[in-house]
Backbone as JSON, one array per atom type, in Angstrom:
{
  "sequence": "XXXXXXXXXXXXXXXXXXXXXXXXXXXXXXXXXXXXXXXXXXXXXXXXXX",
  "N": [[-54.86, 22.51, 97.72], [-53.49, 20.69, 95.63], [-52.69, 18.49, 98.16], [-55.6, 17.56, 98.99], [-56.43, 16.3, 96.08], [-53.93, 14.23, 96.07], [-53.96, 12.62, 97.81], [-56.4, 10.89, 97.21], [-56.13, 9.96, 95.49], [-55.48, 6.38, 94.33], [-53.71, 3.63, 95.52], [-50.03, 3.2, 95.69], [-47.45, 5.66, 96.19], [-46.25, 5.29, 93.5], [-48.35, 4.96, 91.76], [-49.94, 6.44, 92.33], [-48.34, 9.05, 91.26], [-47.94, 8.28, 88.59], [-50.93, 8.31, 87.6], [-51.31, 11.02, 88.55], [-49.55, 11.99, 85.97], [-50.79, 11.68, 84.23], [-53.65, 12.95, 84.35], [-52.81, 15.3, 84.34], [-51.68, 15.35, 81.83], [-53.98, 14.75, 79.64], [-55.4, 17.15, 80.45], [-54.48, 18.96, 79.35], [-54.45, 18.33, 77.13], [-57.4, 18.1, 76.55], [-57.17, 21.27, 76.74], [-55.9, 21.61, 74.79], [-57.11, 21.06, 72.5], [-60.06, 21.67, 72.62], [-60.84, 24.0, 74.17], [-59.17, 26.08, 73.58], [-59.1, 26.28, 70.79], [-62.01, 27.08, 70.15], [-62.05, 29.34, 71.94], [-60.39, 31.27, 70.64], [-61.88, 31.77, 68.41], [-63.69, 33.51, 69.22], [-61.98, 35.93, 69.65], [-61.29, 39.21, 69.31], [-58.98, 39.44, 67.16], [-58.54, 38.2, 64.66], [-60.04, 38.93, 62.54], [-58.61, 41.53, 61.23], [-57.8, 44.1, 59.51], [-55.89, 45.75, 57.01]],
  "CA": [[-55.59, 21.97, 96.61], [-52.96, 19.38, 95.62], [-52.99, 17.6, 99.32], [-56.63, 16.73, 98.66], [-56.32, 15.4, 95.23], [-52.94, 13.24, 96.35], [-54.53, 11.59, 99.04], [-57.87, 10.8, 96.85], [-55.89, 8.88, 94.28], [-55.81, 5.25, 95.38], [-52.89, 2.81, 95.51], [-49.07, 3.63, 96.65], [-47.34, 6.76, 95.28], [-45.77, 5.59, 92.01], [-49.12, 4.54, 90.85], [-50.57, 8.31, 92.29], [-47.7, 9.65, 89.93], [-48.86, 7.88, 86.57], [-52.28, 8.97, 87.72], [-51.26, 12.65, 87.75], [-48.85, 12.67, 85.07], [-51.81, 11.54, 83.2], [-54.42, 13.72, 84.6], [-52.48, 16.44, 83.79], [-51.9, 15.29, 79.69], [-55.34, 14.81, 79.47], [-56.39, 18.79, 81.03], [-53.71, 19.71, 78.42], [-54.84, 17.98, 75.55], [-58.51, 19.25, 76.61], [-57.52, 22.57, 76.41], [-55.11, 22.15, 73.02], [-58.2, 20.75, 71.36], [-61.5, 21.88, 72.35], [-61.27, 25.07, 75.02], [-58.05, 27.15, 72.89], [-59.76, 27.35, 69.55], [-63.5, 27.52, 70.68], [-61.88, 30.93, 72.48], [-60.07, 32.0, 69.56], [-63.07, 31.96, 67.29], [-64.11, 34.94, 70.14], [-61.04, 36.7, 69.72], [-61.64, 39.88, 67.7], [-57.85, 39.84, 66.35], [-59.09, 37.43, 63.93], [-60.84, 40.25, 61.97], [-57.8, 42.54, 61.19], [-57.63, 44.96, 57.9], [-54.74, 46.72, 57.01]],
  "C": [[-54.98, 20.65, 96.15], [-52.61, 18.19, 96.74], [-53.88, 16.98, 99.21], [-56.84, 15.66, 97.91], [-54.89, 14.11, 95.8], [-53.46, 12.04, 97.34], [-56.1, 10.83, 98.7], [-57.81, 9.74, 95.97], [-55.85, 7.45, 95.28], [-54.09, 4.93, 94.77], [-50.99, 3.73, 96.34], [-48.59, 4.96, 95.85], [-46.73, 6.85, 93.87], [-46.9, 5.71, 91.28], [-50.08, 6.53, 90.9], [-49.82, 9.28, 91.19], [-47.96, 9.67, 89.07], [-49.77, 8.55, 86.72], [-52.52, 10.75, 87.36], [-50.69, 12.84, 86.26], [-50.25, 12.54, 84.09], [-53.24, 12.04, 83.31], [-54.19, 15.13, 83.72], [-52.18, 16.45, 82.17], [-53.48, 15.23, 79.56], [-56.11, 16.4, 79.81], [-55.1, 19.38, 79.82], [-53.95, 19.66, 76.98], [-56.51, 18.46, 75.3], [-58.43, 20.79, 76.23], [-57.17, 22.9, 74.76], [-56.13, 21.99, 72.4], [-59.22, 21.11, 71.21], [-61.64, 23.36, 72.97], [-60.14, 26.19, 73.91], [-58.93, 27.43, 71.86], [-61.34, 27.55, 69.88], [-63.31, 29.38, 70.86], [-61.48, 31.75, 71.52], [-60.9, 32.3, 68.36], [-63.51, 33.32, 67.95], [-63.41, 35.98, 69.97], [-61.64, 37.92, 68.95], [-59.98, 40.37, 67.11], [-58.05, 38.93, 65.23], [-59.65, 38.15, 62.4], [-59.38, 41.49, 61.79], [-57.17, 43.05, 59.68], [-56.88, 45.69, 58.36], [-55.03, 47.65, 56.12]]
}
């Protein structure tokens, strides 16, 4: 899976590096912001009487 993507990015490999490191902040900051609480609104621990 990561052979494909490495070889897809363009230029030499420092610039493929930046490219991931910053692929990967970006699928991280996607999830901190929009996919985590979306799911946690689903949760049913949310809802809990003592």
């Amino acid at each position: 899976m990561y052979g494909p993507l490495w070889r897809a990015l363009p230029g030499p490999w420092p610039v493929k590096l930046l490219l991931v490191v910053a692929l990967v902040v970006a699928v991280f900051l996607l999830l901190m912001e929009v996919v985590f609480p979306w799911v946690s609104t689903l949760m049913p621990y949310n809802d809990v009487a003592v």
